[in-house]
Short mmCIF file of C-alpha atoms and ligand atoms in Angstrom, two decimals:
data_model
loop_
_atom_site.label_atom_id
_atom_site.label_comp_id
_atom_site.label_asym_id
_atom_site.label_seq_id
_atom_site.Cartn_x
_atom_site.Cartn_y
_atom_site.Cartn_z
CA UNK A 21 -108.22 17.86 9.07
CA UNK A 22 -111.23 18.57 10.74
CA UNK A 23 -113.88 15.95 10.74
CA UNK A 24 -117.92 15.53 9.81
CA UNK A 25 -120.05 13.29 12.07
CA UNK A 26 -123.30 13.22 10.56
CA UNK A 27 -126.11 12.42 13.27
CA UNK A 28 -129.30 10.13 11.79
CA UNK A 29 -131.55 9.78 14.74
CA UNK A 30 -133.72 11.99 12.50
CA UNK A 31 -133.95 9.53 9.99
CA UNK A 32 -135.69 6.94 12.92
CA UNK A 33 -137.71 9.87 13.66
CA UNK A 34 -139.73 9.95 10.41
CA UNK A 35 -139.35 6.27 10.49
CA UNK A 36 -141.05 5.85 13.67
CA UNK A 37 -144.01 8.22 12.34
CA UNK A 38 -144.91 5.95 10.72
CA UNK A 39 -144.51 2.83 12.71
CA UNK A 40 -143.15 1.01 9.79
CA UNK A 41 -139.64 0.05 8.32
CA UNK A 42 -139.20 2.97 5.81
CA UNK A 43 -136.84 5.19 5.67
CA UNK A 44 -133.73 2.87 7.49
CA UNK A 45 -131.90 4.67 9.86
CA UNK A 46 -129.38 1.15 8.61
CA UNK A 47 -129.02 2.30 4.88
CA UNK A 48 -128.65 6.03 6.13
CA UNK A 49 -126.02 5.28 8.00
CA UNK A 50 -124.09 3.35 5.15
CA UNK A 51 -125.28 6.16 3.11
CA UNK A 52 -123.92 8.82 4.72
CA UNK A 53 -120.59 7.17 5.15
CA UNK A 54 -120.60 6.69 1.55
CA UNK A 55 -121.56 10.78 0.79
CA UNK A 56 -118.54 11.26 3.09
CA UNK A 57 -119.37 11.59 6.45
CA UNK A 58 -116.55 10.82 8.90
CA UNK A 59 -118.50 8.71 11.59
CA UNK A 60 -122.27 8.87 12.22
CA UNK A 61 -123.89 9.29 15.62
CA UNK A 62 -126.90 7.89 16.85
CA UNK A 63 -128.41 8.98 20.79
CA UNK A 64 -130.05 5.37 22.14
CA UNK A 65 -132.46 7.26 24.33
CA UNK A 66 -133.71 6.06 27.19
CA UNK A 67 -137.15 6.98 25.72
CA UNK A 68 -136.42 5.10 22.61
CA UNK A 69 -138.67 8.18 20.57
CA UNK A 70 -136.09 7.66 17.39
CA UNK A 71 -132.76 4.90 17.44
CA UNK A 72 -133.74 1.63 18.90
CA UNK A 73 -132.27 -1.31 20.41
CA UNK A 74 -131.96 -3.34 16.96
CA UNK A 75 -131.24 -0.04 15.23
CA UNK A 76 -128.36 0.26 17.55
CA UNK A 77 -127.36 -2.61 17.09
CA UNK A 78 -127.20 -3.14 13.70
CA UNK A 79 -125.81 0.12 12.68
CA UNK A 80 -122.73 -0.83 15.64
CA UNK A 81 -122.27 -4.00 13.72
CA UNK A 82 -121.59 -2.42 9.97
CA UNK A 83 -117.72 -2.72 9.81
CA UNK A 84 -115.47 0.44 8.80
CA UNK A 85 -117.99 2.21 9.99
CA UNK A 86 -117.19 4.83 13.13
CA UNK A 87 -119.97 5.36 15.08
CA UNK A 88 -120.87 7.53 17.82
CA UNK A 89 -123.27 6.48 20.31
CA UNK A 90 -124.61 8.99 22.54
CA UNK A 91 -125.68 8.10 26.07
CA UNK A 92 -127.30 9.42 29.07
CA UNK A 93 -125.64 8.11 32.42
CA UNK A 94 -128.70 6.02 33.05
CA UNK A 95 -127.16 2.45 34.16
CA UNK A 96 -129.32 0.21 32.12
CA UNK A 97 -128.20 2.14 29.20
CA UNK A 98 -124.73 2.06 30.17
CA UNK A 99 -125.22 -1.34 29.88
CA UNK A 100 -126.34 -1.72 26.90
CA UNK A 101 -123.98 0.76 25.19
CA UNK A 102 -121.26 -1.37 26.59
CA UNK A 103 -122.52 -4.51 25.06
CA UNK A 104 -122.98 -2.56 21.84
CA UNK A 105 -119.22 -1.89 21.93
CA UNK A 106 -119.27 1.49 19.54
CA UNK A 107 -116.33 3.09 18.44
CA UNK A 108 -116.78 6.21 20.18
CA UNK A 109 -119.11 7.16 23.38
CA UNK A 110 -120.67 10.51 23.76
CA UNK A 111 -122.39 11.15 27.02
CA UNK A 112 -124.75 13.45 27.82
CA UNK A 113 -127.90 15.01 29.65
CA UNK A 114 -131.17 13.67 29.15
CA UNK A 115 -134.74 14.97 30.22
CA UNK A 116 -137.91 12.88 29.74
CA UNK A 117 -139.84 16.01 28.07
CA UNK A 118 -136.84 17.82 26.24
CA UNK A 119 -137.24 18.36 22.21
CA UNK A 120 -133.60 18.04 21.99
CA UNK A 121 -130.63 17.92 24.24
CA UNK A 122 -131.33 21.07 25.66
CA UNK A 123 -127.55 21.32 27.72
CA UNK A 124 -124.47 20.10 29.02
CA UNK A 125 -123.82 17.62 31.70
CA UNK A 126 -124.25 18.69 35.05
CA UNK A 127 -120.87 17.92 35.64
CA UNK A 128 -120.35 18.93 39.34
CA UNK A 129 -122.82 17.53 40.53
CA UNK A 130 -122.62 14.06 38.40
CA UNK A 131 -118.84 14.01 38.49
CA UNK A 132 -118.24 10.63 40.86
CA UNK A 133 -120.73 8.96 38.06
CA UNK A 134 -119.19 9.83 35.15
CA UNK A 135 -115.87 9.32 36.15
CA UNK A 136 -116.86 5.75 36.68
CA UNK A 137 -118.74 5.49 33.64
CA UNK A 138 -115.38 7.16 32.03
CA UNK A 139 -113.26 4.53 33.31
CA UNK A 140 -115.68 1.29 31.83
CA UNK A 141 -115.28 2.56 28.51
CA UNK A 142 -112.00 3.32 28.79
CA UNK A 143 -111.21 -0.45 29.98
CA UNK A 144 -113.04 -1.60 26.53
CA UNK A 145 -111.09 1.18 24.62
CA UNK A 146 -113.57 2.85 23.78
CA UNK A 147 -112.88 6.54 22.98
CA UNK A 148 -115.53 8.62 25.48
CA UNK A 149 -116.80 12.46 25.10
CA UNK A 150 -118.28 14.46 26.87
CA UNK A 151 -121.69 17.15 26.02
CA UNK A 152 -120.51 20.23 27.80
CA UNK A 153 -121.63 24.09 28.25
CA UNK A 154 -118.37 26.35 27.33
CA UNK A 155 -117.30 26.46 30.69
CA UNK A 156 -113.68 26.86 32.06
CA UNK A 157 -114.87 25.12 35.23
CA UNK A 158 -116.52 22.22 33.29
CA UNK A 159 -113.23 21.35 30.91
CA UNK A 160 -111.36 21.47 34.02
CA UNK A 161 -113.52 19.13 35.86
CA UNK A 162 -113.85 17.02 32.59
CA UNK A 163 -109.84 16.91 32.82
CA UNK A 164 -109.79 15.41 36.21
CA UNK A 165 -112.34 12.65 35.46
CA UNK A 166 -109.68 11.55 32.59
CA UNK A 167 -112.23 11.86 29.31
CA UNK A 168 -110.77 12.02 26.29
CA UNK A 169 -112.90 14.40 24.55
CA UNK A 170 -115.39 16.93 24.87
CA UNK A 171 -117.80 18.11 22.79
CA UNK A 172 -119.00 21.44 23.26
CA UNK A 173 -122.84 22.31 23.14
CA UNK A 174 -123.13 25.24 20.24
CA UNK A 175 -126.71 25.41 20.51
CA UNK A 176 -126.54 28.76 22.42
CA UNK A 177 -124.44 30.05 19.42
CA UNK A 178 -126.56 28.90 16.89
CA UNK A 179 -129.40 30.70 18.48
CA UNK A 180 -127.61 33.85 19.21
CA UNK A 181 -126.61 33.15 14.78
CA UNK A 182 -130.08 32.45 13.63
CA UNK A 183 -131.50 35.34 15.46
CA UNK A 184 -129.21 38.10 14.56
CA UNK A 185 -128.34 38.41 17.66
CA UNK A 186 -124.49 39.34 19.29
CA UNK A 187 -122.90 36.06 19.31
CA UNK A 188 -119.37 37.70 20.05
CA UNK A 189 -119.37 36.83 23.99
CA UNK A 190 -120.66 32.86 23.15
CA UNK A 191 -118.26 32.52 20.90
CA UNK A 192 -115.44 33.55 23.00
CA UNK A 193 -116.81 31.52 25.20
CA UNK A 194 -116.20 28.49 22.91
CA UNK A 195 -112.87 29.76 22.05
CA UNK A 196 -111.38 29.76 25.70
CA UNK A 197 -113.04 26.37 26.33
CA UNK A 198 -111.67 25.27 23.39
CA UNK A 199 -108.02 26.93 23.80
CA UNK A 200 -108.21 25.10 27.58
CA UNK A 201 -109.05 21.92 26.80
CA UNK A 202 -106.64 21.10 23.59
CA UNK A 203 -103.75 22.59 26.23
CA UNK A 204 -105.13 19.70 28.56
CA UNK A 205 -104.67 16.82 25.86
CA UNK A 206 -108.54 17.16 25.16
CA UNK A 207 -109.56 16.72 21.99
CA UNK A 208 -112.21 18.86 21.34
CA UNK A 209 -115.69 18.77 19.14
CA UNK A 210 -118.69 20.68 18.61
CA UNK A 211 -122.52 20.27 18.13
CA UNK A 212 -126.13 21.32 18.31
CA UNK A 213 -128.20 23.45 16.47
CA UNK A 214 -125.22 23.92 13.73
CA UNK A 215 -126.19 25.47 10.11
CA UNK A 216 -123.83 26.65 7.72
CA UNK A 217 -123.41 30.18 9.22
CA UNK A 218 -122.51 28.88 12.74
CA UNK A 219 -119.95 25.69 11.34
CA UNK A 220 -118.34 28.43 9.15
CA UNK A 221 -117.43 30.37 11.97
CA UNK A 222 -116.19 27.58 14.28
CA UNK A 223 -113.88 26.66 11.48
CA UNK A 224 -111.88 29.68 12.75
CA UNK A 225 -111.34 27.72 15.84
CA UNK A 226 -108.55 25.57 15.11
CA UNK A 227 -108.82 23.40 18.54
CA UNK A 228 -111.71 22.04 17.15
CA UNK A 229 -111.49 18.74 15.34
CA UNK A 230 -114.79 17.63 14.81
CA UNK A 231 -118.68 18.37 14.25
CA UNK A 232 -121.45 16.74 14.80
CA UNK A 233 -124.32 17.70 12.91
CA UNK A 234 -127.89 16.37 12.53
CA UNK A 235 -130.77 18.18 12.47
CA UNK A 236 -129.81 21.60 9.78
CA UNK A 237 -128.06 18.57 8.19
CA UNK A 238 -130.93 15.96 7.35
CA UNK A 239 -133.54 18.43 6.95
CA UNK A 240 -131.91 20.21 4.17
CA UNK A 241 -131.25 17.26 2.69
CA UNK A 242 -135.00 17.07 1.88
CA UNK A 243 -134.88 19.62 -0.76
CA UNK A 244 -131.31 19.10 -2.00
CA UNK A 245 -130.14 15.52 -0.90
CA UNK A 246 -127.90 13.99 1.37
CA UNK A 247 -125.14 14.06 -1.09
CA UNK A 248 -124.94 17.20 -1.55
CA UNK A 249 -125.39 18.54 2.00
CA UNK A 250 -122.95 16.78 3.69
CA UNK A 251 -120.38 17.78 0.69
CA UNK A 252 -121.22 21.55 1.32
CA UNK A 253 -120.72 20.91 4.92
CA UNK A 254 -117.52 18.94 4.10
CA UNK A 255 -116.22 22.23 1.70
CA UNK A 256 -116.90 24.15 5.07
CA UNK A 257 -114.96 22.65 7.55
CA UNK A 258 -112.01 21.66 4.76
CA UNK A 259 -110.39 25.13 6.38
N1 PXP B 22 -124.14 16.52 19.43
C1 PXP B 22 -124.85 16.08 20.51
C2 PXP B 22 -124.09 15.60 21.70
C3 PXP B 22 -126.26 16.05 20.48
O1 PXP B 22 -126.94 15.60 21.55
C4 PXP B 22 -126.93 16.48 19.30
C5 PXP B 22 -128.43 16.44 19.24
O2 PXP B 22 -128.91 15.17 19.40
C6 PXP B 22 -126.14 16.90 18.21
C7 PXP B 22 -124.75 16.94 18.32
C8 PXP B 22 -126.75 17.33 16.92
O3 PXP B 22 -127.53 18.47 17.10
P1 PXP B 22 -128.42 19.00 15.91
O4 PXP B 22 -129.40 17.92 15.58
O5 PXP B 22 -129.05 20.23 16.44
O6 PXP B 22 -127.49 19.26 14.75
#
């Protein structure tokens, strides 16, 4: 079964417009769980522009919840994260002026650095992936430095989907990486930029076992509701 993680940083976002409490990125995660989601993820950035300290650790704290915490490989954050003792870690790039998460990890030039990161979440049990291109050289390296997952960055895809572009070579791409890592004993997941068109064709790639979806996600839920977007999205990846 292939599995929905629902990402609710958005939900701080529009918080934070405001500067006041409303809406909770705390009852959107419960929320979400309850609509179905699998786990939710939430990126502490180093910025702080959406999920904050207390938000983090709050939403770590709600029990039967699975939650994804997303991480650059900034120490002080590292720390933190490691306090917050999450069920799953996700790390990956982060820029000061990005939008969004714009890549994967650099990861031979930062290899040494995750590795170690790897290996303090690992100690705590703590399930670590890893925000990579589609890259043949990347799931190899990611193999060496002992993660247990990777999660592939679609947002190329999506693009190359939303435009009407070819998408056939990407998506290869994504296959391959895919293929490779599963045959390493990496489990493998996908996000960024996903819509309906883009999940639906993913779904043909069995390897993959989970999605993680925020953006399409929340901000169709504005004219339909969470319930029912994350039970469309659910419908799509039941393959
Ligand atoms: N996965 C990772 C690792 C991400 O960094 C993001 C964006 O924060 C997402 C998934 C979700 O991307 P989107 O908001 O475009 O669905």
């Amino acid at each position: 079964m292939k599995r929905l993680g629902v990402n609710i940083d958005h939900v701080a976002t529009l918080r934070n417009a405001r500067g006041e409490l409303h809406p909770n990125p705390l009852y959107a995660a419960k929320f979400v769980k309850k609509a179905g989601a699998d786990s939710i993820t939430i990126h502490l950035r180093e910025d702080r522009r959406h999920i904050n300290d207390l938000d983090a650790k709050k939403i770590c704290s709600i029990k039967n919840l699975l939650v994804n915490l997303e991480i650059s490989t900034n120490s002080k954050i590292v720390e933190i994260a490691l306090k917050l003792k999450p069920d799953f870690i996700c790390i990956v790039p982060e820029n000061r002026k990005e939008i969004t998460t714009e890549g994967g990890l650099d990861l031979k030039k930062n290899k040494d650095k995750i590795k170690k990161i790897i290996s303090k979440f690992a100690k705590k049990r703590i399930r670590t992936s890893l925000f990579i291109n589609p890259s043949l050289n990347d799931i190899r390296i990611a193999n060496e430095i002992k993660t247990d997952c990777i999660e592939i960055h679609t947002g190329h895809l999506a693009n190359l989907v939303k435009s009407g572009r070819n998408f056939s070579k990407e998506l290869v791409r994504v296959k391959k990486s895919s293929k490779l890592a599963n045959n390493l004993g990496i489990e493998v997941h996908a996000g960024h930029g996903l819509d309906y068109k883009t999940t639906k064709l993913l779904t043909k790639i069995n390897e993959i076992q989970e999605f993680n979806i925020g953006h399409f996600l929340i901000g169709e839920s504005v004219f339909y509701g969470l319930n029912k977007i994350i039970n469309n999205f659910k419908k799509i990846i039941k393959v």
